[in-house]
mmCIF file of C-alpha atoms in Angstrom:
data_model
loop_
_atom_site.group_PDB
_atom_site.id
_atom_site.type_symbol
_atom_site.label_atom_id
_atom_site.label_comp_id
_atom_site.label_asym_id
_atom_site.label_seq_id
_atom_site.Cartn_x
_atom_site.Cartn_y
_atom_site.Cartn_z
ATOM 1 C CA MET P 1 -36.899 -11.409 -55.165
ATOM 2 C CA SER P 2 -40.463 -10.527 -54.324
ATOM 3 C CA GLU P 3 -41.656 -6.762 -54.127
ATOM 4 C CA THR P 4 -42.061 -7.170 -50.346
ATOM 5 C CA ALA P 5 -38.492 -8.208 -49.865
ATOM 6 C CA LEU P 6 -37.109 -5.468 -52.148
ATOM 7 C CA LEU P 7 -39.221 -2.805 -49.996
ATOM 8 C CA ALA P 8 -37.743 -4.229 -46.797
ATOM 9 C CA VAL P 9 -34.320 -3.811 -48.181
ATOM 10 C CA ALA P 10 -34.862 -0.340 -49.520
ATOM 11 C CA LEU P 11 -36.431 0.672 -46.125
ATOM 12 C CA ALA P 12 -33.395 -0.907 -44.245
ATOM 13 C CA ALA P 13 -30.908 0.973 -46.416
ATOM 14 C CA ALA P 14 -32.847 4.350 -46.139
ATOM 15 C CA ALA P 15 -32.942 3.728 -42.166
ATOM 16 C CA GLY P 16 -29.179 2.963 -42.254
ATOM 17 C CA VAL P 17 -28.393 6.126 -44.182
ATOM 18 C CA VAL P 18 -30.719 8.219 -41.831
ATOM 19 C CA ALA P 19 -29.066 6.830 -38.816
ATOM 20 C CA GLY P 20 -25.565 7.278 -40.171
ATOM 21 C CA ARG P 21 -26.194 10.977 -40.962
ATOM 22 C CA ALA P 22 -27.796 11.273 -37.407
ATOM 23 C CA TRP P 23 -24.739 9.912 -35.921
ATOM 24 C CA THR P 24 -22.437 12.222 -37.962
ATOM 25 C CA ARG P 25 -24.499 15.243 -36.988
ATOM 26 C CA ALA P 26 -24.267 14.255 -33.279
ATOM 27 C CA GLN P 27 -20.517 13.763 -33.258
ATOM 28 C CA ARG P 28 -20.215 17.004 -35.115
ATOM 29 C CA ARG P 29 -22.410 18.758 -32.630
ATOM 30 C CA GLU P 30 -20.531 17.075 -29.646
ATOM 31 C CA SER P 31 -17.239 18.324 -31.185
ATOM 32 C CA LEU P 32 -18.559 21.796 -31.508
ATOM 33 C CA GLU P 33 -19.977 21.776 -27.994
ATOM 34 C CA ARG P 34 -16.476 20.566 -26.658
ATOM 35 C CA ALA P 35 -14.618 23.305 -28.647
ATOM 36 C CA ALA P 36 -17.014 25.859 -27.226
ATOM 37 C CA ARG P 37 -16.304 24.678 -23.744
ATOM 38 C CA ARG P 38 -12.544 24.739 -24.279
ATOM 39 C CA SER P 39 -12.809 28.337 -25.448
ATOM 40 C CA SER P 40 -15.016 29.208 -22.592
ATOM 41 C CA PRO P 41 -13.077 31.761 -20.389
ATOM 42 C CA HIS P 42 -14.398 29.934 -17.345
ATOM 43 C CA TYR P 43 -13.081 26.515 -18.579
ATOM 44 C CA ALA P 44 -9.772 28.017 -19.177
ATOM 45 C CA ARG P 45 -9.456 29.700 -15.832
ATOM 46 C CA GLY P 46 -10.794 26.570 -14.202
ATOM 47 C CA LEU P 47 -7.768 24.494 -15.710
ATOM 48 C CA HIS P 48 -5.370 27.434 -14.688
ATOM 49 C CA HIS P 49 -6.589 27.299 -11.117
ATOM 50 C CA LEU P 50 -6.420 23.608 -10.917
ATOM 51 C CA ALA P 51 -2.886 23.589 -12.299
ATOM 52 C CA ALA P 52 -1.894 26.085 -9.699
ATOM 53 C CA GLY P 53 -3.455 24.222 -6.930
ATOM 54 C CA GLN P 54 -6.105 26.604 -6.159
ATOM 55 C CA LEU P 55 -9.041 24.069 -5.722
ATOM 56 C CA ASP P 56 -11.684 26.571 -4.541
ATOM 57 C CA LEU P 57 -11.041 28.865 -7.532
ATOM 58 C CA ALA P 58 -11.018 25.915 -9.939
ATOM 59 C CA ILE P 59 -14.315 24.613 -8.458
ATOM 60 C CA SER P 60 -15.959 28.222 -8.822
ATOM 61 C CA GLU P 61 -15.108 28.305 -12.505
ATOM 62 C CA LEU P 62 -15.838 24.836 -13.383
ATOM 63 C CA ALA P 63 -19.338 25.213 -11.647
ATOM 64 C CA LYS P 64 -19.904 28.339 -14.131
ATOM 65 C CA VAL P 65 -19.317 25.922 -17.023
ATOM 66 C CA ALA P 66 -21.636 23.303 -15.711
ATOM 67 C CA ARG P 67 -24.339 25.934 -15.447
ATOM 68 C CA HIS P 68 -23.705 27.436 -18.977
ATOM 69 C CA GLU P 69 -23.023 23.998 -20.562
ATOM 70 C CA PRO P 70 -25.376 21.539 -19.006
ATOM 71 C CA ASP P 71 -25.087 18.926 -21.609
ATOM 72 C CA ALA P 72 -21.456 18.216 -21.008
ATOM 73 C CA PRO P 73 -21.136 15.221 -18.720
ATOM 74 C CA GLU P 74 -17.426 15.480 -18.212
ATOM 75 C CA VAL P 75 -17.787 18.864 -16.563
ATOM 76 C CA PRO P 76 -19.807 17.886 -13.523
ATOM 77 C CA LEU P 77 -17.814 14.476 -13.302
ATOM 78 C CA VAL P 78 -14.769 16.403 -12.528
ATOM 79 C CA LEU P 79 -16.405 19.154 -10.672
ATOM 80 C CA GLY P 80 -17.910 16.627 -8.326
ATOM 81 C CA SER P 81 -14.507 14.862 -7.764
ATOM 82 C CA LEU P 82 -12.922 18.248 -7.203
ATOM 83 C CA LEU P 83 -15.711 19.046 -4.473
ATOM 84 C CA ARG P 84 -14.819 15.743 -2.698
ATOM 85 C CA GLU P 85 -11.163 16.643 -2.642
ATOM 86 C CA ALA P 86 -12.001 19.847 -1.076
ATOM 87 C CA GLY P 87 -14.164 18.186 1.789
ATOM 88 C CA GLN P 88 -17.483 19.218 0.383
ATOM 89 C CA THR P 89 -18.742 15.565 0.029
ATOM 90 C CA GLU P 90 -22.328 16.308 0.329
ATOM 91 C CA ARG P 91 -22.222 18.556 -2.757
ATOM 92 C CA ALA P 92 -19.952 16.117 -4.527
ATOM 93 C CA ILE P 93 -22.708 13.376 -3.927
ATOM 94 C CA GLN P 94 -25.404 15.658 -5.222
ATOM 95 C CA VAL P 95 -23.488 16.519 -8.378
ATOM 96 C CA HIS P 96 -22.746 13.099 -9.236
ATOM 97 C CA GLN P 97 -26.324 11.891 -8.377
ATOM 98 C CA GLU P 98 -27.675 14.514 -10.720
ATOM 99 C CA LEU P 99 -25.339 13.366 -13.414
ATOM 100 C CA LEU P 100 -26.381 9.702 -13.117
ATOM 101 C CA SER P 101 -30.123 10.655 -13.475
ATOM 102 C CA ARG P 102 -29.505 11.949 -17.095
ATOM 103 C CA PRO P 103 -30.727 9.432 -19.667
ATOM 104 C CA ASP P 104 -28.169 10.348 -22.323
ATOM 105 C CA LEU P 105 -25.003 9.188 -20.681
ATOM 106 C CA THR P 106 -22.959 6.683 -22.551
ATOM 107 C CA ARG P 107 -22.300 3.335 -20.943
ATOM 108 C CA GLU P 108 -18.611 4.601 -20.203
ATOM 109 C CA GLU P 109 -19.781 7.888 -18.754
ATOM 110 C CA ARG P 110 -22.290 6.073 -16.516
ATOM 111 C CA VAL P 111 -19.520 3.714 -15.236
ATOM 112 C CA GLN P 112 -17.388 6.699 -14.485
ATOM 113 C CA ALA P 113 -20.017 8.904 -12.741
ATOM 114 C CA ARG P 114 -21.145 5.933 -10.552
ATOM 115 C CA THR P 115 -17.446 5.025 -9.634
ATOM 116 C CA ALA P 116 -16.930 8.647 -8.676
ATOM 117 C CA LEU P 117 -20.290 8.427 -6.529
ATOM 118 C CA GLY P 118 -18.895 5.506 -4.722
ATOM 119 C CA ILE P 119 -15.758 7.310 -3.900
ATOM 120 C CA ASP P 120 -17.953 10.094 -2.487
ATOM 121 C CA TYR P 121 -19.729 7.830 -0.420
ATOM 122 C CA ARG P 122 -16.548 6.262 0.979
ATOM 123 C CA LYS P 123 -15.095 9.746 1.700
ATOM 124 C CA ALA P 124 -18.200 10.656 3.443
ATOM 125 C CA GLY P 125 -18.282 7.547 5.597
ATOM 126 C CA PHE P 126 -21.312 5.885 3.928
ATOM 127 C CA LEU P 127 -19.437 2.536 3.507
ATOM 128 C CA ASP P 128 -22.264 0.415 2.841
ATOM 129 C CA ARG P 129 -23.505 2.679 0.045
ATOM 130 C CA ALA P 130 -19.978 2.996 -1.266
ATOM 131 C CA THR P 131 -19.790 -0.863 -1.314
ATOM 132 C CA ARG P 132 -23.171 -1.305 -3.071
ATOM 133 C CA THR P 133 -22.310 1.421 -5.743
ATOM 134 C CA PHE P 134 -19.064 -0.229 -6.588
ATOM 135 C CA GLU P 135 -20.566 -3.702 -6.798
ATOM 136 C CA GLU P 136 -23.138 -2.113 -9.258
ATOM 137 C CA VAL P 137 -20.471 -0.708 -11.459
ATOM 138 C CA LEU P 138 -18.803 -4.169 -11.546
ATOM 139 C CA ALA P 139 -22.060 -5.851 -12.375
ATOM 140 C CA ASP P 140 -22.244 -3.659 -15.410
ATOM 141 C CA GLU P 141 -18.555 -3.422 -16.202
ATOM 142 C CA PRO P 142 -16.716 -6.628 -14.568
ATOM 143 C CA ARG P 143 -13.436 -5.300 -15.814
ATOM 144 C CA SER P 144 -13.455 -1.831 -14.461
ATOM 145 C CA PHE P 145 -10.039 -1.198 -12.953
ATOM 146 C CA GLN P 146 -10.889 1.709 -10.839
ATOM 147 C CA ALA P 147 -13.988 0.264 -9.433
ATOM 148 C CA LEU P 148 -12.002 -3.079 -8.445
ATOM 149 C CA ALA P 149 -9.264 -1.008 -6.879
ATOM 150 C CA GLU P 150 -11.669 1.347 -4.941
ATOM 151 C CA LEU P 151 -13.641 -1.740 -3.604
ATOM 152 C CA GLU P 152 -10.489 -3.416 -2.719
ATOM 153 C CA ARG P 153 -9.489 -0.215 -0.785
ATOM 154 C CA LEU P 154 -12.468 -0.066 0.911
ATOM 155 C CA CYS P 155 -12.603 -3.543 1.920
ATOM 156 C CA ALA P 156 -9.050 -3.264 3.262
ATOM 157 C CA GLU P 157 -10.121 -0.361 5.330
ATOM 158 C CA GLN P 158 -12.603 -2.717 6.998
ATOM 159 C CA ARG P 159 -10.018 -5.358 7.259
ATOM 160 C CA GLN P 160 -12.053 -7.764 4.992
ATOM 161 C CA TRP P 161 -8.936 -9.743 3.866
ATOM 162 C CA ARG P 162 -10.670 -12.466 2.180
ATOM 163 C CA ARG P 163 -12.637 -10.109 0.138
ATOM 164 C CA VAL P 164 -9.526 -8.017 -0.547
ATOM 165 C CA TYR P 165 -7.772 -11.181 -1.850
ATOM 166 C CA GLU P 166 -10.600 -12.011 -4.209
ATOM 167 C CA LEU P 167 -10.550 -8.371 -5.532
ATOM 168 C CA ARG P 168 -6.938 -8.164 -5.910
ATOM 169 C CA ALA P 169 -6.970 -11.471 -8.015
ATOM 170 C CA ARG P 170 -9.640 -10.088 -10.235
ATOM 171 C CA LEU P 171 -7.699 -6.914 -10.691
ATOM 172 C CA GLY P 172 -4.525 -8.995 -11.628
ATOM 173 C CA ARG P 173 -6.520 -10.914 -14.065
ATOM 174 C CA ALA P 174 -8.039 -7.765 -15.475
ATOM 175 C CA ARG P 175 -4.728 -6.012 -15.919
ATOM 176 C CA LYS P 176 -2.921 -9.143 -16.765
ATOM 177 C CA THR P 177 -0.360 -8.506 -14.121
ATOM 178 C CA ASP P 178 1.544 -10.790 -11.647
ATOM 179 C CA GLU P 179 -0.112 -10.304 -8.148
ATOM 180 C CA SER P 180 1.384 -13.403 -6.629
ATOM 181 C CA ARG P 181 3.538 -11.369 -3.951
ATOM 182 C CA VAL P 182 0.459 -9.145 -2.902
ATOM 183 C CA LEU P 183 -1.594 -12.232 -2.847
ATOM 184 C CA GLY P 184 0.956 -13.848 -0.669
ATOM 185 C CA HIS P 185 1.039 -11.077 1.733
ATOM 186 C CA LEU P 186 -2.881 -11.267 1.915
ATOM 187 C CA GLN P 187 -3.016 -14.766 2.831
ATOM 188 C CA ALA P 188 -0.224 -14.138 5.479
ATOM 189 C CA THR P 189 -2.386 -11.484 6.995
ATOM 190 C CA ILE P 190 -5.456 -13.896 6.990
ATOM 191 C CA GLY P 191 -3.353 -16.456 8.693
ATOM 192 C CA ARG P 192 -2.238 -14.018 11.349
ATOM 193 C CA GLU P 193 -5.929 -13.188 12.049
ATOM 194 C CA GLN P 194 -6.668 -16.932 12.171
ATOM 195 C CA LEU P 195 -3.812 -17.647 14.607
ATOM 196 C CA GLU P 196 -4.986 -14.643 16.969
ATOM 197 C CA ALA P 197 -8.474 -16.150 16.895
ATOM 198 C CA GLY P 198 -7.121 -19.613 17.910
ATOM 199 C CA ASP P 199 -7.546 -21.349 14.523
ATOM 200 C CA ARG P 200 -4.179 -22.947 14.220
ATOM 201 C CA ASP P 201 -5.018 -25.268 11.359
ATOM 202 C CA GLY P 202 -6.500 -22.566 9.478
ATOM 203 C CA ALA P 203 -3.554 -20.345 10.040
ATOM 204 C CA GLU P 204 -1.097 -22.858 8.879
ATOM 205 C CA ARG P 205 -2.820 -23.433 5.695
ATOM 206 C CA SER P 206 -2.850 -19.780 5.057
ATOM 207 C CA PHE P 207 0.709 -19.237 5.766
ATOM 208 C CA ARG P 208 1.651 -22.142 3.513
ATOM 209 C CA ALA P 209 -0.686 -20.899 0.881
ATOM 210 C CA ALA P 210 1.219 -17.420 1.050
ATOM 211 C CA LEU P 211 4.643 -19.245 0.405
ATOM 212 C CA GLY P 212 3.103 -21.281 -2.374
ATOM 213 C CA LEU P 213 2.239 -17.923 -4.079
ATOM 214 C CA ASP P 214 5.683 -16.297 -3.245
ATOM 215 C CA ARG P 215 8.538 -17.649 -1.284
ATOM 216 C CA ARG P 216 9.632 -14.296 -0.232
ATOM 217 C CA VAL P 217 6.699 -13.436 1.919
ATOM 218 C CA PHE P 218 8.510 -13.037 5.186
ATOM 219 C CA PRO P 219 5.708 -12.703 7.489
ATOM 220 C CA ALA P 220 4.356 -16.032 6.418
ATOM 221 C CA TYR P 221 7.496 -17.655 7.810
ATOM 222 C CA LEU P 222 7.226 -15.692 11.091
ATOM 223 C CA GLY P 223 3.743 -17.144 11.356
ATOM 224 C CA LEU P 224 4.812 -20.761 10.797
ATOM 225 C CA ALA P 225 7.554 -20.346 13.406
ATOM 226 C CA ASP P 226 5.186 -18.979 15.823
ATOM 227 C CA LEU P 227 2.986 -22.068 15.262
ATOM 228 C CA ALA P 228 5.868 -24.406 15.565
ATOM 229 C CA ALA P 229 7.771 -22.593 18.577
ATOM 230 C CA PRO P 230 5.730 -23.903 21.682
ATOM 231 C CA ASP P 231 6.467 -27.531 20.583
ATOM 232 C CA ASP P 232 9.374 -27.564 18.384
ATOM 233 C CA PRO P 233 11.612 -24.581 18.831
ATOM 234 C CA ARG P 234 14.331 -26.413 16.513
ATOM 235 C CA ARG P 235 11.957 -26.543 13.803
ATOM 236 C CA ALA P 236 10.613 -22.997 14.363
ATOM 237 C CA ALA P 237 14.165 -21.716 14.053
ATOM 238 C CA ALA P 238 14.983 -23.593 10.883
ATOM 239 C CA ILE P 239 11.820 -21.936 9.325
ATOM 240 C CA VAL P 240 13.104 -18.476 10.435
ATOM 241 C CA GLU P 241 16.459 -19.362 9.236
ATOM 242 C CA GLU P 242 15.180 -20.126 5.525
ATOM 243 C CA ALA P 243 13.521 -16.798 5.601
ATOM 244 C CA VAL P 244 16.653 -15.089 6.675
ATOM 245 C CA GLN P 245 18.520 -16.867 3.942
ATOM 246 C CA LEU P 246 16.146 -15.514 1.234
ATOM 247 C CA SER P 247 15.564 -12.035 2.614
ATOM 248 C CA PRO P 248 18.718 -11.099 4.583
ATOM 249 C CA GLU P 249 17.898 -7.491 4.850
ATOM 250 C CA ARG P 250 14.835 -8.370 6.971
ATOM 251 C CA ALA P 251 16.440 -10.681 9.420
ATOM 252 C CA TYR P 252 16.218 -8.258 12.319
ATOM 253 C CA LEU P 253 12.441 -8.944 12.239
ATOM 254 C CA ALA P 254 13.149 -12.281 13.425
ATOM 255 C CA PHE P 255 16.120 -11.752 15.867
ATOM 256 C CA GLY P 256 13.933 -12.073 19.017
ATOM 257 C CA ARG P 257 12.370 -15.221 17.737
ATOM 258 C CA LEU P 258 15.607 -16.924 16.847
ATOM 259 C CA ARG P 259 17.225 -16.044 20.130
ATOM 260 C CA THR P 260 14.327 -17.475 22.057
ATOM 261 C CA CYS P 261 14.179 -20.661 19.881
ATOM 262 C CA TYR P 262 18.044 -21.182 20.170
ATOM 263 C CA ALA P 263 17.957 -20.762 23.860
ATOM 264 C CA ARG P 264 15.009 -23.332 24.219
ATOM 265 C CA SER P 265 16.605 -25.835 22.178
ATOM 266 C CA GLY P 266 19.924 -25.682 23.942
ATOM 267 C CA GLN P 267 21.790 -23.938 21.212
ATOM 268 C CA PRO P 268 22.268 -20.292 22.325
ATOM 269 C CA GLU P 269 25.611 -20.194 20.640
ATOM 270 C CA ARG P 270 23.821 -20.421 17.267
ATOM 271 C CA PHE P 271 22.415 -16.872 17.804
ATOM 272 C CA GLU P 272 25.841 -15.536 18.024
ATOM 273 C CA GLU P 273 26.864 -17.225 14.918
ATOM 274 C CA LEU P 274 23.951 -15.870 13.277
ATOM 275 C CA CYS P 275 24.637 -12.238 14.239
ATOM 276 C CA GLU P 276 28.220 -12.502 13.306
ATOM 277 C CA ARG P 277 27.459 -13.912 9.770
ATOM 278 C CA MET P 278 25.032 -11.084 9.227
ATOM 279 C CA ILE P 279 27.804 -8.567 10.081
ATOM 280 C CA ARG P 280 30.212 -10.103 7.820
ATOM 281 C CA GLN P 281 27.598 -9.989 5.060
ATOM 282 C CA ASP P 282 26.780 -6.365 5.711
ATOM 283 C CA PRO P 283 29.508 -4.440 7.707
ATOM 284 C CA ARG P 284 26.716 -1.551 8.038
ATOM 285 C CA ASP P 285 24.272 -3.786 9.822
ATOM 286 C CA TRP P 286 23.886 -2.029 12.983
ATOM 287 C CA ARG P 287 20.720 -4.002 14.157
ATOM 288 C CA ALA P 288 22.791 -7.291 14.302
ATOM 289 C CA ARG P 289 25.500 -5.689 16.440
ATOM 290 C CA LEU P 290 22.737 -4.379 18.707
ATOM 291 C CA ALA P 291 21.146 -7.779 19.021
ATOM 292 C CA LEU P 292 24.376 -9.534 19.684
ATOM 293 C CA ALA P 293 25.225 -6.738 22.195
ATOM 294 C CA GLY P 294 22.257 -7.657 24.172
ATOM 295 C CA HIS P 295 22.888 -11.331 23.811
ATOM 296 C CA LEU P 296 26.533 -11.137 25.131
ATOM 297 C CA ARG P 297 25.539 -8.621 27.949
ATOM 298 C CA ALA P 298 23.018 -11.244 29.198
ATOM 299 C CA GLN P 299 25.992 -13.611 29.114
ATOM 300 C CA GLY P 300 28.073 -11.323 31.302
ATOM 301 C CA ARG P 301 30.452 -10.535 28.557
ATOM 302 C CA ASP P 302 30.069 -6.794 29.065
ATOM 303 C CA GLU P 303 33.353 -5.604 27.210
ATOM 304 C CA GLU P 304 32.361 -7.183 24.104
ATOM 305 C CA ALA P 305 28.873 -6.159 24.204
ATOM 306 C CA ALA P 306 29.950 -2.556 24.818
ATOM 307 C CA GLY P 307 32.195 -2.650 21.827
ATOM 308 C CA LEU P 308 29.392 -3.969 19.668
ATOM 309 C CA ALA P 309 26.900 -1.431 21.211
ATOM 310 C CA LEU P 310 29.149 1.394 20.505
ATOM 311 C CA ARG P 311 29.840 0.465 17.044
ATOM 312 C CA ALA P 312 26.006 0.159 16.303
ATOM 313 C CA LEU P 313 25.680 3.601 17.681
ATOM 314 C CA GLY P 314 28.171 4.920 15.416
ATOM 315 C CA LEU P 315 26.241 3.457 12.401
ATOM 316 C CA ASN P 316 23.002 4.757 13.678
ATOM 317 C CA PRO P 317 22.902 7.353 16.304
ATOM 318 C CA HIS P 318 19.439 8.440 15.467
ATOM 319 C CA ALA P 319 17.819 4.962 16.759
ATOM 320 C CA HIS P 320 16.545 5.073 20.307
ATOM 321 C CA ALA P 321 17.426 1.433 20.661
ATOM 322 C CA THR P 322 21.189 2.108 20.164
ATOM 323 C CA HIS P 323 21.574 4.587 22.932
ATOM 324 C CA LEU P 324 19.545 2.290 25.247
ATOM 325 C CA GLU P 325 21.873 -0.539 24.660
ATOM 326 C CA VAL P 326 24.969 1.470 25.055
ATOM 327 C CA CYS P 327 23.577 2.829 28.454
ATOM 328 C CA ARG P 328 22.805 -0.748 29.727
ATOM 329 C CA THR P 329 26.356 -2.108 28.627
ATOM 330 C CA VAL P 330 27.949 0.977 30.322
ATOM 331 C CA ARG P 331 26.102 0.451 33.442
ATOM 332 C CA ALA P 332 27.097 -3.174 33.616
ATOM 333 C CA GLY P 333 30.707 -2.336 33.071
ATOM 334 C CA ALA P 334 33.511 -1.895 35.671
ATOM 335 C CA ASP P 335 34.459 1.587 34.558
ATOM 336 C CA ILE P 336 31.510 3.716 34.074
ATOM 337 C CA ALA P 337 33.400 7.019 33.577
ATOM 338 C CA ALA P 338 35.339 5.508 30.650
ATOM 339 C CA GLY P 339 32.221 4.037 29.242
ATOM 340 C CA LEU P 340 30.519 7.375 29.351
ATOM 341 C CA ASP P 341 33.420 8.905 27.603
ATOM 342 C CA ALA P 342 33.360 6.401 24.906
ATOM 343 C CA TYR P 343 29.509 6.920 24.486
ATOM 344 C CA LEU P 344 30.077 10.842 24.048
ATOM 345 C CA ALA P 345 32.896 10.449 21.744
ATOM 346 C CA THR P 346 31.120 7.901 19.504
ATOM 347 C CA ALA P 347 27.965 9.925 19.442
ATOM 348 C CA GLU P 348 29.716 13.160 18.441
ATOM 349 C CA GLY P 349 31.639 11.639 15.551
ATOM 350 C CA SER P 350 28.701 9.387 14.214
ATOM 351 C CA LEU P 351 27.558 9.210 10.673
ATOM 352 C CA PHE P 352 24.130 10.565 9.746
ATOM 353 C CA TYR P 353 21.943 7.696 9.106
ATOM 354 C CA ARG P 354 18.106 8.129 8.447
ATOM 355 C CA ASP P 355 16.468 5.058 9.983
ATOM 356 C CA PRO P 356 12.762 5.432 9.218
ATOM 357 C CA HIS P 357 11.387 2.976 6.513
ATOM 358 C CA ILE P 358 10.268 4.621 3.228
ATOM 359 C CA CYS P 359 7.777 3.339 0.752
ATOM 360 C CA THR P 360 9.327 3.051 -2.806
ATOM 361 C CA ARG P 361 5.974 3.810 -4.316
ATOM 362 C CA CYS P 362 4.991 7.065 -2.821
ATOM 363 C CA ARG P 363 7.696 7.939 -0.449
ATOM 364 C CA TYR P 364 5.740 7.725 2.753
ATOM 365 C CA ARG P 365 7.989 7.210 5.743
ATOM 366 C CA ALA P 366 7.483 5.002 9.047
ATOM 367 C CA ASP P 367 9.412 3.989 11.885
ATOM 368 C CA ASP P 368 8.744 0.404 11.570
ATOM 369 C CA MET P 369 8.751 -2.120 8.743
ATOM 370 C CA LEU P 370 5.199 -2.070 7.323
ATOM 371 C CA TRP P 371 4.064 -4.802 4.930
ATOM 372 C CA ARG P 372 1.292 -2.346 3.466
ATOM 373 C CA CYS P 373 1.682 1.277 3.003
ATOM 374 C CA PRO P 374 -1.024 3.257 5.107
ATOM 375 C CA HIS P 375 -0.646 6.080 2.354
ATOM 376 C CA CYS P 376 -0.769 4.388 -1.229
ATOM 377 C CA HIS P 377 -2.056 0.946 0.156
ATOM 378 C CA GLU P 378 0.358 -0.990 -1.892
ATOM 379 C CA TRP P 379 2.093 -4.123 -0.334
ATOM 380 C CA ASP P 380 5.702 -5.006 0.442
ATOM 381 C CA THR P 381 7.158 -1.633 -0.763
ATOM 382 C CA PHE P 382 9.044 -0.549 2.362
ATOM 383 C CA VAL P 383 12.906 -0.429 2.526
ATOM 384 C CA GLU P 384 15.180 1.130 4.825
ATOM 385 C CA GLU P 385 16.772 4.309 3.668
ATOM 386 C CA ARG P 386 20.458 5.067 4.528
ATOM 387 C CA VAL P 387 22.425 8.376 3.660
ATOM 388 C CA GLY P 388 26.053 9.120 3.950
ATOM 389 C CA ALA P 389 28.221 10.961 6.566
ATOM 390 C CA ALA P 390 27.448 14.253 7.824
ATOM 391 C CA PRO P 391 29.320 17.212 6.067
ATOM 392 C CA THR P 392 32.210 18.541 8.245
ATOM 393 C CA THR P 393 31.890 22.314 9.246
#
């Protein structure tokens, strides 16, 4: 080996030793700095106030840590997020922008700071800036779960459903999770907007794509039925029947469509058969009884309708619709006084039943079935909550 080559090897080895020692010193210094921060009374007080839910006091203490320890990137990162949660979005933006101006941030710290800044912009209503910031994060780190989720949420708030679809698919690939159900609901939402805009062919493609992703996407069946109903009510009814068979707990969402389709196809008795079948499957199904009561009342079968309406009221006295239907059947009956007595007796002895739908992910409540939770933004998480009888006193 030549002297030049030997010299190069020696210099490289020396450089490696120097670099290794510098890295070791930096790690030791960072460890000491972190230990100093954690022993700081302001840091400890800030954590205490944060755990106690005292946001303003936590912000005050962590701001002191940030002033005394300006080299600690995690402190302004957390401080800015707390300021945002406290509604001080301008200060949050300023703190995170100042953090990003530092040249010594690691790649991970820069991703975290820029993502936090994007959330600041979204909270402040600067939606274009927020979008650009999240896209910058993803350009540097395409697999950033938080940036993908935040950009998806931002696009959903603006009803950019195609972009949401793309981002949710990317998020699923990054997390290696099955997002078929959510993607199906997004396709159904796209189809519903196309149908409202008059694009029937596009809507049908979207609804079928939704079912191709997951056969349990109930609104996709409703969309296909709405497309078929004007020209072929029998086919529309068959589409909805398939949905009911797969998800009987959501059959009530299609009662109105089925009743209309059966009537238009000259088979009104099929609606009665469907409701009776639903009642046999679930004796607590007050919605099927209520729908059947309205159907029978329209046919002049007032006594049968009144019995069903009173039973529906007994199962769910909190639903406004049950009281209205009982009143209609009582008014249509021959003996109004007896009908009122039955109504009062049923209402007084009814079970307590909590009708609002509840999100299984975050426990948010809503009166109607929602396909996307407005609180945690997850899809297809709502169920109908029921409780037992009222305690006797």
